[in-house]
Amino acid sequence: MDKDLLKQLRKLSQQYAYTSIQMHEAVARKAGFSGTDHKYLGFFLQKGAMTAGELSSLTGLTTGAVTGLIDRFEKKKLVKRQFAAADRRKVIIEPNTKNIMALLEPLYKEYRNKSGKLMASFSVEELKTIEAYFVKAIEIMTETTDKLNNK
Amino acid sequence: MDKDLLKQLRKLSQQYAYTSIQMHEAVARKAGFSGTDHKYLGFFLQKGAMTAGELSSLTGLTTGAVTGLIDRFEKKKLVKRQFAAADRRKVIIEPNTKNIMALLEPLYKEYRNKSGKLMASFSVEELKTIEAYFVKAIEIMTETTDKLNNK
DNA sequence: GTAATTATCTTAGCCACTAAGATACTTAAT
DNA sequence: ATTAAGTATCTTAGTGGCTAAGATAATTAC
């Protein structure tokens, strides 16, 4: 067992997380977001339309905070409120993917190019290894997050 | 070239980042941190002691915000202020790694166990592939962050 | 048809952030 | 040495997003 390798990898995965947080924040600032809005905007790109309540439980924010969040996004034309036909209490938040992309893409462009090149430098086998790691690691983090939040 | 694999991997790496942010936040809440302090606490574990000014440029916070940040950490005995001998204007912030660890470790314990097992399930070759990916990806993200922040 | 529930919004109060300027120390110039 | 300029941190006033609690509006259960 290569303990040093494991230790090094653990450290790297932590550093990877921190570094991505920092990049994420730098992008947010550049995009003109105050505070943490960029983080929540990502949920829309990932999951698509959702109700205010879903966003609240997804983000852990109170419904009041979500109201404000959507207000800010709506003002910037990044999302649109729509009442659900089936249940008119519900507010469906429809992301304007085009506008969101137009805002974020230029800021991520260079990163995308570089990381594309990086990926291309690996063989298919290697990429599958990395993929497998990501899939499992995401699972573990999601489990951990759920446990921390729900009790 | 396996384009689907590349696309999938790109998506996964993004999801990995978001998921780690969410876990990070869940830990923060559980540890009793208001807002984003946990994120900045990580800098100390990574980089060790630094001056207030370094922390400011590292985090992108104003010096005023850093003063408040250190006040909160100091009150919780997670860091200690010390005037630099060479230049008494400078305030060196010494992390109390022991206390920080004692606070965070229990919350990360299960995650550490699980991700340890995950890593152990890969061969040494595979781990080296993952390591190589991490190292390069971190480089790229750091470059991107620097460019976004410094102009 | 009334009560209970659910989903979102509103309000008051709090706290961390920025911007600007104050304080304290250091370095450079004469 | 003295003065000026520069640097590092802290302080203060004002802003804005967050929570908690309650209001509003729609739905479901009895």
Short mmCIF file of C-alpha atoms (C1' of nucleotides) in Angstrom, two decimals:
data_model
loop_
_atom_site.label_atom_id
_atom_site.label_comp_id
_atom_site.label_asym_id
_atom_site.label_seq_id
_atom_site.Cartn_x
_atom_site.Cartn_y
_atom_site.Cartn_z
CA MET A 1 0.00 0.00 0.00
CA ASP A 2 1.43 3.31 -1.04
CA LYS A 3 0.50 5.41 1.95
CA ASP A 4 2.28 8.51 0.77
CA LEU A 5 0.38 8.44 -2.48
CA LEU A 6 -2.91 8.15 -0.65
CA LYS A 7 -2.00 10.98 1.68
CA GLN A 8 -0.90 13.15 -1.21
CA LEU A 9 -4.09 12.41 -3.08
CA ARG A 10 -6.23 13.27 -0.10
CA LYS A 11 -4.46 16.57 0.19
CA LEU A 12 -4.84 17.23 -3.52
CA SER A 13 -8.54 16.50 -3.52
CA GLN A 14 -8.98 18.98 -0.69
CA GLN A 15 -6.88 21.54 -2.51
CA TYR A 16 -8.86 20.89 -5.67
CA ALA A 17 -12.05 21.72 -3.81
CA TYR A 18 -10.65 24.91 -2.29
CA THR A 19 -9.18 26.03 -5.57
CA SER A 20 -12.42 25.51 -7.41
CA ILE A 21 -14.24 27.50 -4.74
CA GLN A 22 -11.82 30.35 -5.23
CA MET A 23 -12.17 30.28 -8.99
CA HIS A 24 -15.91 30.17 -8.59
CA GLU A 25 -15.81 33.28 -6.44
CA ALA A 26 -13.50 35.12 -8.75
CA VAL A 27 -15.92 34.47 -11.59
CA ALA A 28 -18.81 35.65 -9.43
CA ARG A 29 -17.10 38.94 -8.67
CA LYS A 30 -16.25 39.48 -12.31
CA ALA A 31 -19.84 38.73 -13.32
CA GLY A 32 -21.05 41.42 -10.96
CA PHE A 33 -22.67 39.18 -8.38
CA SER A 34 -22.80 40.32 -4.83
CA GLY A 35 -22.05 37.61 -2.33
CA THR A 36 -22.98 34.08 -3.15
CA ASP A 37 -25.49 34.36 -5.97
CA HIS A 38 -23.23 32.67 -8.49
CA LYS A 39 -23.26 29.52 -6.42
CA TYR A 40 -27.02 29.32 -6.52
CA LEU A 41 -27.19 30.21 -10.16
CA GLY A 42 -25.28 27.02 -10.80
CA PHE A 43 -28.20 25.02 -9.46
CA PHE A 44 -30.32 26.22 -12.34
CA LEU A 45 -27.80 25.21 -14.94
CA GLN A 46 -27.57 21.82 -13.30
CA LYS A 47 -31.18 21.09 -12.49
CA GLY A 48 -33.20 23.38 -14.73
CA ALA A 49 -36.52 24.88 -13.66
CA MET A 50 -37.65 24.38 -10.09
CA THR A 51 -40.05 25.91 -7.59
CA ALA A 52 -39.01 28.46 -5.00
CA GLY A 53 -39.52 25.88 -2.28
CA GLU A 54 -37.28 23.35 -4.00
CA LEU A 55 -34.60 25.98 -4.33
CA SER A 56 -34.99 26.77 -0.66
CA SER A 57 -34.47 23.20 0.50
CA LEU A 58 -31.75 22.68 -2.09
CA THR A 59 -29.78 25.70 -0.96
CA GLY A 60 -30.68 25.57 2.70
CA LEU A 61 -31.84 29.19 2.50
CA THR A 62 -35.08 30.31 4.10
CA THR A 63 -37.97 31.03 1.79
CA GLY A 64 -37.53 34.71 2.47
CA ALA A 65 -33.95 34.63 1.30
CA VAL A 66 -35.02 32.73 -1.79
CA THR A 67 -37.56 35.41 -2.59
CA GLY A 68 -34.80 38.00 -2.54
CA LEU A 69 -32.48 35.78 -4.53
CA ILE A 70 -35.04 35.31 -7.28
CA ASP A 71 -35.81 39.03 -7.26
CA ARG A 72 -32.17 39.79 -7.95
CA PHE A 73 -31.89 37.17 -10.66
CA GLU A 74 -35.13 38.26 -12.26
CA LYS A 75 -34.00 41.87 -12.35
CA LYS A 76 -30.99 40.70 -14.35
CA LYS A 77 -33.20 38.61 -16.64
CA LEU A 78 -31.43 35.43 -15.62
CA VAL A 79 -34.61 33.71 -14.46
CA LYS A 80 -38.35 34.20 -14.84
CA ARG A 81 -41.15 33.60 -12.37
CA GLN A 82 -44.15 31.59 -13.52
CA PHE A 83 -47.10 30.37 -11.51
CA ALA A 84 -47.63 26.63 -11.76
CA ALA A 85 -50.80 25.75 -13.65
CA ALA A 86 -51.59 22.82 -11.37
CA ASP A 87 -51.01 24.66 -8.09
CA ARG A 88 -51.11 28.41 -8.27
CA ARG A 89 -49.36 28.86 -4.95
CA LYS A 90 -46.19 27.46 -6.45
CA VAL A 91 -43.76 29.70 -8.25
CA ILE A 92 -41.76 27.96 -10.90
CA ILE A 93 -38.42 29.56 -11.53
CA GLU A 94 -37.50 29.18 -15.15
CA PRO A 95 -33.82 29.80 -15.83
CA ASN A 96 -32.94 31.79 -18.90
CA THR A 97 -30.09 29.50 -19.84
CA LYS A 98 -29.13 31.64 -22.79
CA ASN A 99 -28.63 34.77 -20.70
CA ILE A 100 -26.92 32.87 -17.92
CA MET A 101 -24.53 31.28 -20.39
CA ALA A 102 -23.89 34.60 -22.11
CA LEU A 103 -22.89 36.02 -18.76
CA LEU A 104 -20.73 33.16 -17.52
CA GLU A 105 -19.29 31.61 -20.64
CA PRO A 106 -16.77 34.35 -21.47
CA LEU A 107 -15.44 34.14 -17.95
CA TYR A 108 -15.03 30.39 -18.11
CA LYS A 109 -13.86 30.26 -21.68
CA GLU A 110 -10.17 30.12 -21.02
CA TYR A 111 -10.66 27.62 -18.26
CA ARG A 112 -12.72 25.43 -20.56
CA ASN A 113 -10.08 25.53 -23.26
CA LYS A 114 -7.29 24.66 -20.92
CA SER A 115 -9.13 21.91 -19.13
CA GLY A 116 -10.26 20.54 -22.49
CA LYS A 117 -6.65 20.26 -23.53
CA LEU A 118 -5.77 18.66 -20.23
CA MET A 119 -8.43 16.01 -20.66
CA ALA A 120 -7.35 15.34 -24.22
CA SER A 121 -3.88 14.58 -22.94
CA PHE A 122 -5.16 11.48 -21.15
CA SER A 123 -5.92 8.13 -22.78
CA VAL A 124 -9.47 6.80 -22.86
CA GLU A 125 -8.64 4.28 -20.13
CA GLU A 126 -7.24 7.00 -17.96
CA LEU A 127 -10.23 9.22 -18.52
CA LYS A 128 -12.51 6.38 -17.50
CA THR A 129 -10.56 6.02 -14.29
CA ILE A 130 -10.95 9.71 -13.55
CA GLU A 131 -14.62 9.50 -14.41
CA ALA A 132 -15.12 6.58 -12.04
CA TYR A 133 -13.42 8.50 -9.28
CA PHE A 134 -15.58 11.55 -9.83
CA VAL A 135 -18.81 9.58 -9.88
CA LYS A 136 -18.06 7.82 -6.62
CA ALA A 137 -16.63 10.89 -4.93
CA ILE A 138 -19.71 12.91 -5.81
CA GLU A 139 -21.85 10.16 -4.32
CA ILE A 140 -19.89 10.23 -1.09
CA MET A 141 -20.02 14.01 -0.80
CA THR A 142 -23.74 14.05 -1.46
CA GLU A 143 -24.31 11.45 1.25
CA THR A 144 -22.19 13.41 3.69
CA THR A 145 -23.98 16.65 2.90
CA ASP A 146 -27.40 15.05 3.33
CA LYS A 147 -26.45 13.58 6.67
CA LEU A 148 -25.12 16.90 7.92
CA ASN A 149 -28.20 18.78 6.82
CA ASN A 150 -30.95 16.42 7.85
CA LYS A 151 -30.25 15.86 11.50
CA MET B 1 -11.71 10.76 -29.86
CA ASP B 2 -14.44 9.86 -27.46
CA LYS B 3 -16.39 13.11 -27.39
CA ASP B 4 -19.16 11.84 -25.17
CA LEU B 5 -16.67 10.77 -22.57
CA LEU B 6 -15.03 14.18 -22.62
CA LYS B 7 -18.37 15.91 -22.36
CA GLN B 8 -19.45 13.67 -19.52
CA LEU B 9 -16.20 14.27 -17.72
CA ARG B 10 -16.51 18.00 -18.08
CA LYS B 11 -19.95 17.84 -16.58
CA LEU B 12 -18.76 15.63 -13.77
CA SER B 13 -15.89 17.90 -12.86
CA GLN B 14 -18.32 20.79 -12.65
CA GLN B 15 -20.68 18.73 -10.55
CA TYR B 16 -17.79 17.65 -8.37
CA ALA B 17 -17.01 21.28 -7.69
CA TYR B 18 -20.60 22.19 -6.86
CA THR B 19 -21.04 19.17 -4.66
CA SER B 20 -17.91 19.90 -2.72
CA ILE B 21 -19.08 23.47 -2.21
CA GLN B 22 -22.35 22.21 -0.82
CA MET B 23 -20.64 19.76 1.51
CA HIS B 24 -18.31 22.50 2.59
CA GLU B 25 -21.26 24.71 3.46
CA ALA B 26 -23.07 21.97 5.30
CA VAL B 27 -19.97 21.44 7.43
CA ALA B 28 -19.74 25.18 8.05
CA ARG B 29 -23.29 25.35 9.31
CA LYS B 30 -22.78 22.36 11.55
CA ALA B 31 -19.58 23.87 12.94
CA GLY B 32 -21.47 27.00 13.90
CA PHE B 33 -19.95 29.33 11.37
CA SER B 34 -22.02 32.19 10.11
CA GLY B 35 -21.64 32.86 6.43
CA THR B 36 -18.43 32.01 4.73
CA ASP B 37 -15.90 31.78 7.52
CA HIS B 38 -15.29 28.09 7.00
CA LYS B 39 -14.05 28.78 3.53
CA TYR B 40 -11.42 31.18 4.77
CA LEU B 41 -10.46 28.97 7.64
CA GLY B 42 -9.37 26.45 5.04
CA PHE B 43 -6.70 28.86 3.85
CA PHE B 44 -4.97 28.56 7.18
CA LEU B 45 -4.92 24.82 7.10
CA GLN B 46 -3.50 24.99 3.61
CA LYS B 47 -1.02 27.80 3.90
CA GLY B 48 -0.30 28.14 7.60
CA ALA B 49 0.46 31.48 9.24
CA MET B 50 0.10 34.62 7.16
CA THR B 51 -0.32 38.35 7.63
CA ALA B 52 -3.68 40.08 7.55
CA GLY B 53 -2.75 41.71 4.27
CA GLU B 54 -1.88 38.38 2.67
CA LEU B 55 -5.21 36.99 3.78
CA SER B 56 -6.91 40.02 2.30
CA SER B 57 -5.38 39.60 -1.12
CA LEU B 58 -5.80 35.86 -0.95
CA THR B 59 -9.49 36.07 -0.16
CA GLY B 60 -10.23 39.22 -2.10
CA LEU B 61 -11.77 40.73 1.03
CA THR B 62 -11.03 44.30 2.06
CA THR B 63 -8.71 44.79 4.99
CA GLY B 64 -11.65 45.88 7.08
CA ALA B 65 -13.45 42.63 6.43
CA VAL B 66 -10.31 40.70 7.29
CA THR B 67 -10.07 42.49 10.62
CA GLY B 68 -13.58 41.32 11.45
CA LEU B 69 -12.86 37.81 10.19
CA ILE B 70 -9.80 37.48 12.40
CA ASP B 71 -11.72 38.93 15.36
CA ARG B 72 -14.31 36.18 15.01
CA PHE B 73 -11.71 33.46 14.63
CA GLU B 74 -9.67 34.79 17.52
CA LYS B 75 -12.71 34.83 19.78
CA LYS B 76 -13.13 31.14 19.04
CA LYS B 77 -9.42 30.50 19.68
CA LEU B 78 -8.92 29.25 16.15
CA VAL B 79 -6.18 31.78 15.35
CA LYS B 80 -3.93 34.15 17.28
CA ARG B 81 -2.70 37.61 16.39
CA GLN B 82 1.00 38.36 16.70
CA PHE B 83 2.91 41.44 15.69
CA ALA B 84 5.78 40.72 13.34
CA ALA B 85 9.16 41.35 14.96
CA ALA B 86 10.67 42.75 11.78
CA ASP B 87 7.81 45.08 10.95
CA ARG B 88 5.52 45.93 13.78
CA ARG B 89 2.75 47.17 11.51
CA LYS B 90 2.22 43.66 10.27
CA VAL B 91 -0.11 41.31 12.07
CA ILE B 92 0.77 37.68 11.68
CA ILE B 93 -2.18 35.39 12.01
CA GLU B 94 -1.12 32.14 13.54
CA PRO B 95 -3.65 29.35 13.07
CA ASN B 96 -4.28 27.08 16.01
CA THR B 97 -4.29 23.96 13.90
CA LYS B 98 -5.14 21.76 16.85
CA ASN B 99 -8.31 23.66 17.67
CA ILE B 100 -9.31 24.00 14.03
CA MET B 101 -8.86 20.29 13.50
CA ALA B 102 -10.76 19.45 16.68
CA LEU B 103 -13.65 21.48 15.36
CA LEU B 104 -13.69 20.20 11.80
CA GLU B 105 -12.39 16.66 12.04
CA PRO B 106 -15.50 15.07 13.57
CA LEU B 107 -17.60 16.58 10.83
CA TYR B 108 -15.33 15.29 8.11
CA LYS B 109 -14.63 11.94 9.72
CA GLU B 110 -17.18 9.92 7.85
CA TYR B 111 -16.28 11.59 4.60
CA ARG B 112 -12.63 10.81 5.19
CA ASN B 113 -13.37 7.18 5.90
CA LYS B 114 -15.48 6.74 2.84
CA SER B 115 -13.15 8.56 0.50
CA GLY B 116 -10.25 6.61 1.96
CA LYS B 117 -12.00 3.40 1.03
CA LEU B 118 -12.76 4.77 -2.40
CA MET B 119 -9.13 5.59 -3.02
CA ALA B 120 -8.02 2.20 -1.77
CA SER B 121 -10.25 0.61 -4.38
CA PHE B 122 -8.05 1.96 -7.17
CA SER B 123 -4.72 0.53 -8.29
CA VAL B 124 -1.54 2.50 -7.84
CA GLU B 125 -1.43 3.26 -11.56
CA GLU B 126 -4.96 4.53 -11.47
CA LEU B 127 -4.27 6.66 -8.43
CA LYS B 128 -1.32 8.21 -10.18
CA THR B 129 -3.55 9.09 -13.10
CA ILE B 130 -6.02 10.77 -10.78
CA GLU B 131 -3.18 12.53 -9.02
CA ALA B 132 -1.82 13.84 -12.31
CA TYR B 133 -5.24 15.13 -13.24
CA PHE B 134 -5.66 16.91 -9.93
CA VAL B 135 -2.25 18.54 -10.07
CA LYS B 136 -2.80 19.93 -13.54
CA ALA B 137 -6.40 20.92 -12.93
CA ILE B 138 -5.42 22.83 -9.80
CA GLU B 139 -2.78 24.64 -11.82
CA ILE B 140 -5.30 25.64 -14.44
CA MET B 141 -7.85 26.85 -11.91
CA THR B 142 -5.23 28.85 -10.05
CA GLU B 143 -4.15 30.53 -13.28
CA THR B 144 -7.74 31.33 -14.17
CA THR B 145 -8.44 32.75 -10.72
CA ASP B 146 -5.34 34.92 -10.79
CA LYS B 147 -6.22 36.32 -14.18
CA LEU B 148 -9.76 37.12 -13.10
CA ASN B 149 -8.63 38.82 -9.91
CA ASN B 150 -5.65 40.80 -11.11
CA LYS B 151 -7.07 42.81 -13.96
"C1'" DG C 1 -67.92 25.32 3.77
"C1'" DT C 2 -64.81 25.73 7.40
"C1'" DA C 3 -60.31 24.38 9.15
"C1'" DA C 4 -55.83 22.91 8.49
"C1'" DT C 5 -52.06 22.77 5.47
"C1'" DT C 6 -48.88 24.38 2.03
"C1'" DA C 7 -46.14 27.80 -0.82
"C1'" DT C 8 -44.47 32.13 -1.21
"C1'" DC C 9 -43.90 36.85 0.22
"C1'" DT C 10 -43.15 40.64 3.65
"C1'" DT C 11 -41.07 42.78 7.59
"C1'" DA C 12 -37.87 43.74 11.41
"C1'" DG C 13 -33.55 43.04 13.11
"C1'" DC C 14 -28.87 41.27 12.67
"C1'" DC C 15 -24.34 40.82 10.96
"C1'" DA C 16 -20.64 40.75 7.51
"C1'" DC C 17 -19.23 43.37 3.80
"C1'" DT C 18 -17.32 47.68 1.24
"C1'" DA C 19 -15.40 52.30 1.03
"C1'" DA C 20 -13.17 55.79 3.10
"C1'" DG C 21 -10.46 57.58 6.33
"C1'" DA C 22 -7.65 57.13 10.91
"C1'" DT C 23 -3.76 55.23 13.25
"C1'" DA C 24 0.74 53.44 13.70
"C1'" DC C 25 4.88 52.06 11.91
"C1'" DT C 26 8.60 52.04 8.18
"C1'" DT C 27 11.36 53.80 4.37
"C1'" DA C 28 13.28 57.48 1.55
"C1'" DA C 29 14.94 62.04 0.81
"C1'" DT C 30 17.27 65.94 2.13
"C1'" DA D 1 17.74 64.07 12.31
"C1'" DT D 2 13.54 65.68 10.32
"C1'" DT D 3 10.07 65.55 7.27
"C1'" DA D 4 7.43 63.38 3.72
"C1'" DA D 5 5.70 59.49 1.51
"C1'" DG D 6 4.41 54.87 1.75
"C1'" DT D 7 2.55 50.64 3.91
"C1'" DA D 8 -0.30 47.60 7.15
"C1'" DT D 9 -4.03 47.29 9.87
"C1'" DC D 10 -8.02 49.06 12.25
"C1'" DT D 11 -12.29 51.89 12.71
"C1'" DT D 12 -16.61 53.78 11.23
"C1'" DA D 13 -20.76 54.62 8.48
"C1'" DG D 14 -23.66 52.77 5.35
"C1'" DT D 15 -25.42 48.87 2.46
"C1'" DG D 16 -27.40 44.58 1.56
"C1'" DG D 17 -28.49 39.66 2.15
"C1'" DC D 18 -29.77 36.62 5.74
"C1'" DT D 19 -32.97 34.58 9.45
"C1'" DA D 20 -37.22 34.30 12.07
"C1'" DA D 21 -41.74 35.22 12.44
"C1'" DG D 22 -45.83 36.28 10.67
"C1'" DA D 23 -48.97 37.66 6.51
"C1'" DT D 24 -51.12 36.35 2.26
"C1'" DA D 25 -53.05 33.31 -0.99
"C1'" DA D 26 -54.13 28.84 -2.81
"C1'" DT D 27 -55.11 23.95 -1.91
"C1'" DT D 28 -56.70 19.83 0.57
"C1'" DA D 29 -59.29 17.37 4.20
"C1'" DC D 30 -63.08 16.82 6.86
#
